[in-house]
Coordinates of C-alpha atoms in Angstrom, one line a residue:
M1 CA -63.7 -73.7 41.7
A2 CA -60.9 -73.5 44.2
H3 CA -57.5 -72.1 43.4
Y4 CA -54.2 -73.7 44.3
N5 CA -51.2 -71.6 45.3
P6 CA -48.0 -73.7 45.6
G7 CA -45.6 -73.1 48.4
Y8 CA -45.1 -74.0 52.0
H9 CA -48.5 -74.7 53.6
D10 CA -49.9 -72.2 51.0
H11 CA -53.1 -74.2 50.5
Y12 CA -56.3 -74.2 48.6
V13 CA -58.4 -71.0 49.0
G14 CA -62.1 -70.8 48.5
P15 CA -63.4 -69.1 45.4
E16 CA -63.1 -65.3 45.2
P17 CA -66.7 -64.0 45.7
K18 CA -68.1 -62.4 42.5
S19 CA -71.5 -61.3 43.7
W20 CA -73.2 -59.8 46.8
W21 CA -74.7 -63.2 47.6
T22 CA -71.4 -65.0 47.5
R23 CA -69.6 -62.2 49.3
Y24 CA -71.9 -61.7 52.2
V25 CA -74.4 -64.6 52.4
F26 CA -73.2 -67.8 50.9
C27 CA -69.5 -66.9 51.5
Q28 CA -66.7 -69.4 52.1
D29 CA -64.2 -66.8 53.5
H30 CA -63.5 -67.6 57.1
K31 CA -63.7 -63.9 58.1
V32 CA -67.2 -63.4 56.8
I33 CA -68.3 -66.6 58.4
G34 CA -66.9 -65.4 61.7
I35 CA -68.9 -62.2 61.4
Q36 CA -72.0 -64.2 60.5
Y37 CA -71.5 -66.3 63.7
A38 CA -71.1 -63.1 65.7
L39 CA -74.2 -61.4 64.4
T40 CA -76.4 -64.5 64.9
A41 CA -75.0 -65.2 68.3
L42 CA -75.4 -61.6 69.5
F43 CA -79.0 -61.6 68.3
V44 CA -80.0 -64.8 70.0
G45 CA -78.1 -63.7 73.1
A46 CA -80.2 -60.6 73.2
V47 CA -83.3 -62.8 73.1
G48 CA -81.8 -64.7 76.1
M49 CA -81.2 -61.5 77.9
V50 CA -84.8 -60.3 77.4
L51 CA -86.0 -63.6 78.8
S52 CA -83.9 -63.1 81.9
W53 CA -85.6 -59.7 82.4
G54 CA -89.0 -61.5 82.5
M55 CA -87.7 -63.9 85.1
R56 CA -86.2 -61.1 87.2
L57 CA -89.5 -59.1 87.1
Q58 CA -91.4 -62.0 88.5
L59 CA -88.8 -62.7 91.3
G60 CA -88.4 -59.1 92.2
F61 CA -92.0 -58.1 92.0
P62 CA -94.0 -61.3 92.2
G63 CA -97.5 -61.2 90.7
Q64 CA -97.1 -57.6 89.5
F65 CA -96.8 -58.5 85.8
S66 CA -99.7 -60.5 84.5
F67 CA -97.9 -61.6 81.3
I68 CA -95.5 -63.7 83.4
D69 CA -97.5 -66.8 84.5
P70 CA -95.9 -69.9 85.9
S71 CA -95.7 -71.6 82.5
R72 CA -94.0 -68.6 80.8
Y73 CA -91.7 -68.3 83.8
Y74 CA -90.4 -71.8 83.4
Q75 CA -90.2 -71.5 79.7
A76 CA -88.1 -68.3 80.1
V77 CA -85.8 -70.1 82.6
T78 CA -85.3 -73.0 80.3
Q79 CA -84.8 -71.0 77.1
H80 CA -82.5 -68.5 78.8
G81 CA -80.2 -71.2 80.1
M82 CA -80.0 -73.1 76.8
I83 CA -79.6 -70.0 74.6
M84 CA -76.9 -68.5 76.7
V85 CA -74.8 -71.6 77.1
I86 CA -75.1 -73.2 73.7
Y87 CA -76.3 -70.6 71.1
L88 CA -74.4 -67.6 72.5
L89 CA -71.3 -68.6 74.5
T90 CA -70.3 -71.7 72.5
A91 CA -71.2 -70.3 69.2
F92 CA -69.4 -67.0 69.7
L93 CA -66.3 -68.2 71.4
L94 CA -65.7 -71.0 69.0
G95 CA -67.6 -69.9 65.9
T96 CA -66.6 -66.3 65.8
F97 CA -63.1 -66.2 67.4
G98 CA -62.3 -69.6 65.8
N99 CA -63.1 -68.4 62.3
L100 CA -61.6 -65.0 62.7
L101 CA -58.4 -65.9 64.5
I102 CA -57.2 -69.4 63.5
P103 CA -56.2 -68.8 59.9
L104 CA -54.9 -65.2 60.5
M105 CA -52.9 -66.1 63.6
L106 CA -51.4 -69.1 61.9
G107 CA -50.5 -67.4 58.7
A108 CA -53.0 -69.5 56.6
R109 CA -55.1 -68.3 53.8
D110 CA -58.4 -69.8 55.0
M111 CA -59.7 -72.8 56.7
A112 CA -58.8 -76.3 55.4
F113 CA -62.3 -76.9 54.0
P114 CA -63.9 -73.5 53.2
F115 CA -67.1 -75.0 51.8
V116 CA -67.7 -77.2 54.8
N117 CA -67.0 -74.2 57.0
M118 CA -69.8 -72.3 55.3
L119 CA -72.1 -75.3 55.8
S120 CA -71.2 -75.3 59.5
Y121 CA -72.6 -71.7 59.9
W122 CA -75.8 -72.5 58.0
A123 CA -76.4 -75.5 60.1
Y124 CA -76.0 -73.3 63.2
L125 CA -78.3 -70.6 61.8
L126 CA -80.9 -73.3 61.0
S127 CA -80.6 -74.6 64.6
V128 CA -81.3 -71.1 65.9
L129 CA -84.3 -70.7 63.7
V130 CA -85.8 -74.0 64.8
L131 CA -85.2 -73.0 68.4
L132 CA -86.9 -69.6 67.9
A133 CA -89.8 -71.3 66.0
S134 CA -90.7 -73.1 69.3
F135 CA -91.9 -69.8 70.7
F136 CA -94.7 -69.8 68.0
V137 CA -96.0 -73.3 68.2
P138 CA -99.0 -74.4 70.3
G139 CA -97.9 -74.8 73.9
G140 CA -94.7 -72.7 73.3
P141 CA -91.1 -73.7 74.0
T142 CA -90.2 -76.3 76.5
G143 CA -90.2 -75.3 80.1
G144 CA -88.7 -78.5 81.6
G145 CA -85.4 -76.9 82.6
W146 CA -82.3 -76.2 80.5
T147 CA -80.9 -79.7 81.5
L148 CA -83.9 -81.3 79.8
Y149 CA -84.1 -84.0 82.4
P150 CA -86.6 -86.7 81.6
P151 CA -89.3 -87.7 82.4
Q152 CA -90.2 -84.1 83.3
T153 CA -89.6 -82.6 79.9
I154 CA -91.9 -85.0 77.9
L155 CA -94.7 -85.6 80.4
K156 CA -98.0 -83.8 80.0
G157 CA -98.4 -80.9 82.3
T158 CA -94.9 -79.6 81.6
P159 CA -94.9 -76.4 79.5
G160 CA -93.9 -77.1 75.9
S161 CA -94.1 -80.9 76.3
D162 CA -95.6 -81.3 72.8
L163 CA -93.9 -79.5 70.0
G164 CA -91.7 -77.4 72.2
I165 CA -89.4 -80.2 73.4
V166 CA -89.3 -81.7 70.0
L167 CA -88.1 -78.5 68.4
M168 CA -85.5 -78.0 71.2
L169 CA -84.1 -81.5 70.6
V170 CA -84.0 -81.0 66.8
S171 CA -82.3 -77.7 67.2
L172 CA -79.6 -79.2 69.4
I173 CA -79.1 -82.0 66.9
L174 CA -78.6 -79.5 64.1
F175 CA -76.3 -77.4 66.3
I176 CA -74.1 -80.4 67.0
I177 CA -74.0 -81.4 63.3
G178 CA -72.9 -77.8 62.4
F179 CA -70.3 -77.7 65.1
T180 CA -68.8 -81.0 64.1
M181 CA -68.2 -79.7 60.6
G182 CA -66.6 -76.5 61.9
G183 CA -64.7 -78.4 64.6
L184 CA -63.0 -80.8 62.2
N185 CA -62.1 -77.8 60.1
Y186 CA -60.4 -76.1 63.0
V187 CA -58.4 -79.2 64.0
T188 CA -57.2 -79.8 60.5
T189 CA -56.3 -76.2 59.9
V190 CA -54.3 -76.0 63.1
L191 CA -52.4 -79.3 62.4
Q192 CA -51.9 -78.9 58.7
L193 CA -52.0 -75.2 57.6
R194 CA -49.6 -73.4 59.9
T195 CA -47.3 -71.2 58.0
K196 CA -43.5 -71.8 57.8
G197 CA -41.9 -71.4 61.2
M198 CA -45.2 -71.5 63.1
T199 CA -44.4 -74.5 65.4
L200 CA -46.9 -75.7 67.9
M201 CA -45.0 -73.9 70.7
R202 CA -45.1 -70.6 68.7
M203 CA -48.9 -70.6 68.4
P204 CA -50.7 -67.8 70.3
L205 CA -52.5 -69.0 73.4
A206 CA -55.8 -67.9 71.8
V207 CA -55.3 -70.6 69.1
W208 CA -54.3 -73.1 71.8
G209 CA -57.5 -72.4 73.7
I210 CA -59.7 -72.7 70.7
F211 CA -57.9 -75.8 69.5
V212 CA -58.1 -77.8 72.7
A213 CA -61.7 -76.6 73.3
T214 CA -62.6 -77.9 69.9
I215 CA -61.2 -81.3 70.6
L216 CA -63.1 -81.4 73.8
A217 CA -66.3 -80.5 72.0
L218 CA -65.8 -83.1 69.4
L219 CA -65.5 -85.7 72.1
A220 CA -68.3 -84.3 74.4
F221 CA -71.0 -83.3 72.0
P222 CA -71.7 -86.8 70.8
A223 CA -73.0 -87.7 74.3
L224 CA -75.5 -84.9 74.0
F225 CA -76.3 -85.9 70.4
V226 CA -77.1 -89.4 71.4
G227 CA -79.1 -88.3 74.4
C228 CA -81.2 -86.0 72.2
I229 CA -81.9 -88.7 69.7
M230 CA -82.9 -91.2 72.4
L231 CA -85.1 -88.6 74.1
L232 CA -86.7 -87.7 70.8
L233 CA -87.5 -91.3 70.3
D234 CA -89.0 -91.5 73.7
R235 CA -91.2 -88.5 72.9
L236 CA -92.2 -89.5 69.4
A237 CA -91.8 -93.2 68.9
G238 CA -92.9 -94.5 72.3
S239 CA -89.5 -95.9 73.3
S240 CA -88.4 -96.0 76.9
F241 CA -84.7 -95.2 77.0
F242 CA -85.1 -92.7 79.9
I243 CA -88.7 -93.1 81.0
P244 CA -89.5 -95.5 83.9
T245 CA -92.9 -96.9 84.7
I246 CA -95.0 -93.8 85.7
V247 CA -98.5 -93.3 86.9
Q248 CA -99.6 -89.7 86.2
F249 CA -103.0 -88.4 87.3
G250 CA -104.1 -92.0 88.0
Q251 CA -103.2 -93.1 84.4
L252 CA -100.4 -95.6 83.7
Q253 CA -98.1 -94.0 81.1
P254 CA -97.1 -96.0 78.0
H255 CA -93.5 -96.3 79.1
E256 CA -91.6 -98.8 81.3
G257 CA -88.0 -99.8 82.2
G258 CA -86.2 -96.6 81.2
S259 CA -83.5 -94.9 83.3
P260 CA -83.7 -91.1 83.9
L261 CA -80.2 -91.3 85.4
L262 CA -78.8 -92.6 82.1
F263 CA -79.8 -89.2 80.6
Q264 CA -78.2 -87.3 83.4
H265 CA -74.9 -89.2 82.8
L266 CA -75.1 -88.4 79.1
F267 CA -76.0 -84.8 79.7
W268 CA -73.2 -84.1 82.2
Y269 CA -70.6 -86.1 80.3
F270 CA -71.2 -83.3 77.8
G271 CA -72.2 -80.6 80.3
H272 CA -69.1 -80.3 82.4
P273 CA -66.6 -80.3 79.5
E274 CA -68.9 -77.7 78.1
V275 CA -67.8 -75.4 80.8
Y276 CA -64.2 -75.7 79.5
I277 CA -65.3 -75.6 75.9
V278 CA -66.5 -72.1 76.7
I279 CA -63.8 -71.1 79.1
L280 CA -60.6 -72.3 77.3
P281 CA -61.1 -70.0 74.3
A282 CA -62.0 -67.2 76.7
M283 CA -58.7 -67.9 78.6
G284 CA -56.8 -67.7 75.3
V285 CA -58.4 -64.4 74.3
I286 CA -57.6 -63.0 77.7
S287 CA -54.0 -64.1 77.5
E288 CA -53.5 -62.2 74.2
I289 CA -55.1 -59.1 75.5
I290 CA -53.2 -59.0 78.8
A291 CA -49.8 -59.5 77.1
V292 CA -50.5 -56.8 74.5
H293 CA -52.0 -54.2 76.8
A294 CA -49.5 -54.8 79.6
R295 CA -46.6 -54.7 77.1
K296 CA -45.1 -57.7 78.7
P297 CA -44.4 -61.3 77.5
I298 CA -46.9 -63.8 78.8
F299 CA -45.4 -65.3 82.0
G300 CA -44.7 -69.1 81.8
Y301 CA -45.9 -69.8 78.2
P302 CA -45.1 -73.5 78.4
M303 CA -47.0 -73.9 81.6
M304 CA -49.9 -72.0 80.1
V305 CA -50.0 -74.5 77.3
L306 CA -49.7 -77.4 79.6
S307 CA -52.5 -76.1 81.8
I308 CA -54.8 -75.9 78.8
L309 CA -54.0 -79.5 78.0
V310 CA -54.4 -80.7 81.6
I311 CA -57.7 -78.8 82.1
G312 CA -59.0 -80.4 78.9
A313 CA -58.1 -83.9 80.0
L314 CA -59.4 -83.6 83.5
S315 CA -62.7 -82.1 82.3
F316 CA -63.9 -85.6 81.3
V317 CA -63.5 -87.1 84.8
V318 CA -65.5 -84.6 86.9
W319 CA -69.0 -84.8 85.4
A320 CA -70.7 -86.7 88.2
H321 CA -70.1 -83.9 90.7
H322 CA -73.3 -82.5 89.3
M323 CA -75.1 -85.7 90.4
Y324 CA -74.0 -86.0 94.1
T325 CA -77.7 -85.9 95.1
S326 CA -78.8 -88.5 92.6
G327 CA -78.1 -91.4 95.0
M328 CA -74.6 -92.4 93.7
N329 CA -72.3 -94.7 95.6
P330 CA -70.4 -92.6 98.3
Y331 CA -67.1 -93.9 97.0
F332 CA -67.9 -92.4 93.6
G333 CA -68.7 -89.1 95.3
F334 CA -65.3 -89.1 96.9
L335 CA -63.6 -89.9 93.6
F336 CA -65.3 -87.1 91.7
A337 CA -64.7 -84.6 94.6
V338 CA -61.0 -85.3 94.4
T339 CA -60.9 -84.9 90.6
T340 CA -62.9 -81.7 90.9
L341 CA -60.3 -80.3 93.4
I342 CA -57.4 -81.4 91.1
V343 CA -58.8 -79.6 88.0
A344 CA -58.6 -76.4 90.0
I345 CA -54.8 -76.6 90.0
P346 CA -54.1 -75.9 86.3
S347 CA -56.8 -73.2 86.5
A348 CA -54.9 -71.6 89.4
V349 CA -51.6 -71.8 87.5
K350 CA -53.2 -69.7 84.7
V351 CA -54.5 -67.1 87.1
F352 CA -51.0 -67.0 88.8
N353 CA -49.3 -66.5 85.4
W354 CA -51.8 -63.7 84.3
V355 CA -51.1 -61.9 87.6
L356 CA -47.3 -62.2 87.1
T357 CA -47.7 -61.0 83.5
L358 CA -49.4 -57.9 84.8
W359 CA -46.8 -57.4 87.6
R360 CA -44.7 -54.4 86.8
G361 CA -46.1 -54.2 83.3
N362 CA -46.7 -51.0 81.4
I363 CA -50.5 -51.5 81.8
H364 CA -52.7 -49.6 79.4
L365 CA -56.2 -49.4 80.8
T366 CA -57.9 -49.5 77.4
T367 CA -61.4 -51.0 77.2
P368 CA -60.2 -54.5 76.1
M369 CA -57.8 -54.5 79.1
L370 CA -60.5 -53.5 81.5
F371 CA -62.7 -56.3 80.4
A372 CA -59.7 -58.7 80.6
I373 CA -59.0 -57.7 84.2
G374 CA -62.7 -58.1 84.8
F375 CA -62.5 -61.7 83.5
L376 CA -59.6 -62.5 85.7
N377 CA -61.4 -61.2 88.8
T378 CA -64.7 -62.8 88.0
F379 CA -63.2 -66.2 87.0
L380 CA -61.2 -66.3 90.2
I381 CA -64.3 -65.6 92.5
G382 CA -66.5 -67.9 90.5
G383 CA -63.9 -70.7 90.7
L384 CA -63.5 -70.4 94.4
T385 CA -67.2 -70.8 95.0
G386 CA -67.0 -73.9 92.8
L387 CA -64.8 -75.5 95.4
F388 CA -67.7 -75.5 97.9
L389 CA -70.0 -77.2 95.4
G390 CA -67.3 -79.8 94.5
N391 CA -67.3 -80.9 98.1
V392 CA -69.9 -83.7 98.7
V393 CA -70.8 -82.6 102.2
L394 CA -71.3 -78.9 101.3
D395 CA -73.0 -79.7 98.0
F396 CA -76.0 -81.4 99.6
P397 CA -77.4 -78.4 101.4
L398 CA -76.4 -76.0 98.6
Q399 CA -77.7 -78.1 95.7
D400 CA -80.6 -76.5 93.9
T401 CA -80.3 -73.2 95.8
Y402 CA -79.4 -69.7 94.5
F403 CA -75.8 -70.4 95.5
V404 CA -75.5 -72.7 92.5
V405 CA -77.0 -70.0 90.3
A406 CA -74.6 -67.4 91.5
H407 CA -71.5 -69.6 91.1
F408 CA -72.5 -70.8 87.6
H409 CA -73.2 -67.3 86.4
M410 CA -70.0 -65.9 87.8
V411 CA -67.6 -68.6 86.5
M412 CA -69.2 -69.4 83.2
G413 CA -71.7 -66.7 82.3
V414 CA -70.2 -63.4 83.3
A415 CA -66.6 -64.5 82.9
A416 CA -67.2 -65.8 79.4
I417 CA -69.2 -62.7 78.4
V418 CA -66.7 -60.2 79.6
A419 CA -64.0 -62.2 77.6
I420 CA -66.2 -61.9 74.5
F421 CA -66.5 -58.1 75.1
A422 CA -62.7 -57.9 75.6
G423 CA -62.2 -59.8 72.3
I424 CA -64.7 -57.6 70.4
Y425 CA -63.1 -54.4 71.5
H426 CA -59.6 -55.8 70.8
W427 CA -60.1 -57.2 67.3
F428 CA -62.8 -54.8 66.1
P429 CA -60.1 -52.7 64.4
K430 CA -58.8 -55.8 62.6
V431 CA -62.2 -56.6 61.1
T432 CA -63.4 -53.0 60.3
G433 CA -60.2 -50.9 60.2
R434 CA -61.8 -48.6 62.8
L435 CA -61.7 -48.2 66.6
M436 CA -64.7 -48.4 68.9
N437 CA -65.3 -45.3 71.0
E438 CA -63.2 -45.7 74.2
T439 CA -65.4 -43.5 76.4
L440 CA -68.6 -45.4 75.6
G441 CA -66.6 -48.6 76.0
K442 CA -65.4 -47.7 79.5
I443 CA -68.9 -46.7 80.6
H444 CA -70.1 -50.1 79.2
F445 CA -67.4 -51.9 81.2
W446 CA -68.0 -50.2 84.5
V447 CA -71.8 -50.6 84.4
T448 CA -71.5 -54.2 83.3
F449 CA -68.8 -55.1 85.8
V450 CA -70.1 -53.4 88.9
G451 CA -73.7 -54.4 87.9
T452 CA -73.0 -58.1 87.6
Y453 CA -71.3 -58.1 91.0
A454 CA -74.3 -56.3 92.4
I455 CA -76.5 -59.0 91.0
F456 CA -74.6 -62.2 91.7
L457 CA -72.8 -61.5 95.1
P458 CA -76.2 -61.1 96.9
M459 CA -77.3 -64.4 95.2
H460 CA -74.7 -66.3 97.2
Y461 CA -76.3 -65.0 100.4
I462 CA -79.8 -65.9 99.1
G463 CA -78.5 -69.4 98.4
L464 CA -77.0 -69.7 101.9
T465 CA -80.4 -69.0 103.4
G466 CA -81.7 -72.0 101.6
V467 CA -83.9 -70.3 99.0
P468 CA -84.4 -72.9 96.1
R469 CA -83.7 -71.9 92.5
R470 CA -86.3 -72.3 89.7
Y471 CA -89.3 -71.5 92.0
Y472 CA -91.9 -69.3 90.4
D473 CA -92.8 -67.8 93.7
F474 CA -91.4 -68.3 97.2
N475 CA -93.4 -65.7 99.0
N476 CA -95.1 -68.4 101.0
L477 CA -91.9 -70.1 102.2
Q478 CA -91.9 -69.2 105.9
F479 CA -88.1 -69.6 106.4
V480 CA -87.3 -66.9 103.8
P481 CA -86.2 -63.7 105.6
E482 CA -87.4 -60.3 104.5
S483 CA -83.9 -59.4 103.5
V484 CA -84.2 -61.9 100.7
H485 CA -87.2 -60.2 99.2
S486 CA -85.5 -56.8 99.4
L487 CA -82.4 -58.2 97.7
E488 CA -84.6 -59.7 95.0
R489 CA -86.0 -56.3 94.2
F490 CA -82.6 -54.8 94.2
I491 CA -81.2 -57.5 91.9
T492 CA -84.0 -57.0 89.5
V493 CA -83.5 -53.2 89.2
V494 CA -79.7 -53.7 88.7
A495 CA -80.3 -56.4 86.1
L496 CA -82.5 -54.0 84.1
I497 CA -79.7 -51.3 84.3
V498 CA -77.0 -53.8 83.2
G499 CA -79.3 -54.9 80.3
A500 CA -79.7 -51.2 79.3
A501 CA -75.9 -50.8 79.2
Q502 CA -75.7 -53.5 76.5
L503 CA -77.8 -51.2 74.3
L504 CA -74.9 -48.7 74.7
F505 CA -72.5 -51.4 73.5
A506 CA -74.8 -52.1 70.5
Y507 CA -74.9 -48.4 69.6
N508 CA -71.1 -48.1 69.9
L509 CA -70.6 -51.2 67.7
V510 CA -72.9 -50.0 64.9
H511 CA -71.8 -46.3 65.1
S512 CA -68.1 -47.3 65.1
I513 CA -68.5 -49.5 62.0
F514 CA -69.3 -46.4 59.9
W515 CA -68.0 -43.4 61.9
G516 CA -65.3 -44.8 64.2
K517 CA -61.8 -43.4 64.1
H518 CA -59.5 -45.1 61.6
S519 CA -57.3 -47.6 63.4
G520 CA -54.4 -48.2 61.0
Q521 CA -53.0 -51.7 60.5
N522 CA -51.8 -52.4 64.1
P523 CA -53.4 -49.9 66.6
W524 CA -52.4 -52.0 69.7
R525 CA -48.8 -52.6 68.5
A526 CA -49.3 -56.4 68.8
A527 CA -46.8 -59.0 67.8
T528 CA -49.1 -61.8 66.5
L529 CA -49.6 -62.5 62.8
E530 CA -53.1 -61.2 62.3
W531 CA -51.9 -57.7 62.7
V532 CA -49.3 -58.2 59.9
A533 CA -52.1 -58.9 57.4
P534 CA -53.7 -55.9 55.6
T535 CA -56.6 -54.3 57.5
P536 CA -59.3 -55.3 56.7
A537 CA -57.7 -58.5 55.5
P538 CA -58.5 -59.3 51.8
H539 CA -59.8 -62.7 50.5
G540 CA -56.9 -65.1 51.0
N541 CA -55.6 -62.9 53.9
W542 CA -52.2 -62.1 52.5
G543 CA -53.0 -60.9 49.0
P544 CA -50.7 -62.0 46.1
V545 CA -47.6 -62.3 48.3
P546 CA -46.7 -65.5 50.1
P547 CA -47.9 -65.9 53.7
P548 CA -45.5 -64.6 56.3
V549 CA -42.7 -66.7 57.8
V550 CA -42.5 -67.0 61.6
Y551 CA -39.2 -66.6 63.4
R552 CA -40.2 -66.2 67.0
W553 CA -42.9 -66.7 69.7
P554 CA -45.9 -64.4 69.8
Y555 CA -45.1 -62.4 73.0
D556 CA -41.9 -60.4 72.3
Y557 CA -42.8 -57.2 74.2
S558 CA -40.5 -54.7 75.8
V559 CA -37.4 -56.5 74.7
P560 CA -34.3 -54.6 75.9
G561 CA -32.3 -52.9 73.1
E562 CA -35.2 -52.9 70.6
A563 CA -36.3 -49.6 69.1
E564 CA -40.0 -50.5 69.6
D565 CA -41.6 -52.3 72.5
F566 CA -42.8 -55.2 70.4
I567 CA -41.4 -57.5 67.7
P568 CA -43.8 -59.1 65.2
Q569 CA -43.6 -62.8 64.8
N570 CA -42.4 -62.5 61.2
R571 CA -39.4 -60.3 61.9
P572 CA -36.3 -62.4 61.2
T573 CA -33.8 -63.1 64.0
L574 CA -30.1 -62.6 63.4
Q575 CA -29.9 -66.2 62.2
P576 CA -33.3 -66.9 60.6
Q577 CA -32.2 -70.2 59.1
A578 CA -31.6 -71.5 62.6
A579 CA -34.8 -70.2 64.0
G580 CA -37.0 -71.3 61.1
G581 CA -38.3 -74.7 60.5
G582 CA -41.5 -76.4 59.7
G583 CA -44.5 -77.2 61.9
E584 CA -44.2 -79.9 64.4

């Protein structure tokens, strides 16, 4: 039974766990749910990384490994893409950081609906189990490409066209159901459960990023949900939403009249906002870390908030730049090229503000800060190469080459993953009360950072030579120069080394939980509310005392005349009655 604590925005709290099962398994506490998301996402992400090793071994040393045949190669490509984008990046950045940070940073005791929050995680876990089950069914998982384009994915001859594609679609449907429960929770918590004085313009940028990304996801995921249902009906019920009349191997297939382009529109209406669903929380995490570890107020906070809102709005009017080569009207190509260029403006504003926050800051090169600077660098380079692909004329020769692979991995894959690492190293003390080992952390950073550049910068060159992506073997393509084959071997070796560096991170994570140096309550001397709560935070976050009252914005660092170089958000001003006030 829930308990009610009267007071300003002091809301219902989930029941205090009484047993091991309710404390660690069927728990309604947002912090435990955040950790559950983290563990599940990291596990399935490790599966995705191993799949990428298989792909790289084939590309670097074609034909040398008999266990990688064409079917398994395409299955690995498909599952790697889907796992990394949906089940790792989306789940970790929204599921983990959303659960851990929103209530603590806003001074709330828990999410608005703790029970629904718990169901959200279990739906996510079920979706992961269904996805992994596809590896063990006859025919294996689908190998039709991570975009699941019909008719390829459901036609005979495509790996996993029987149960594999069915389980993939069911898994996505479960994921979206789980996310919707969690997303509605986030929005309600942000709008209704902020503590006294926490106005919208006093919210940390991490909460802003997660909040806007959640709204995007609530608007974008339904398109994928509908697409999955319709494709599932095409596969199982004989409908023809996406399948035109097809003759395969001399046999007329039992479909007619469907439109594959309709699925592409549905997929990319979700797919492009998905980039920002992942990147906006990452931007928020990076903003917190840069301000804390540079000991400077974030530069241009109102513009940072406005940029998040503008990026969110524009992300829904650029989806068709993924479909320039689908035969669209040239005028539409011009329209989507313009919107693609416009969306770069608020992103550039954010990069500009991060750089000015660092300018003349008292920069502490801790492990979280190194990863934050790595994000800034990687996001900038990945974003610049995106401008080439947003141009219709340049996109035609570059489409479906390794240039696209390199751009996509830099701007969304690597940038988002280094943001995740930055966040883990930064908030690990809040969750465990211990610090991660700095030496191991810095080795992890440098191998990961230098290694990913060694992997993806050469891919831009490979793409410019015209080498197509997704090919199992391009040794017989006469136009491919020898330098490409040498680079493929080099990239494969580096990818294995970068993968091994993640084992170092895993060791550091586990070792630090039990034997890490005690961190104290606020090791980074940060000003946001989560560091005001006891460490580790108890059930209900603030114990028997009322939640803190907020009097100032979250970035009061190096304020002249102050004894310390930070001022917590709950420290009263000289006239607290004037600075206080309710949420907006």
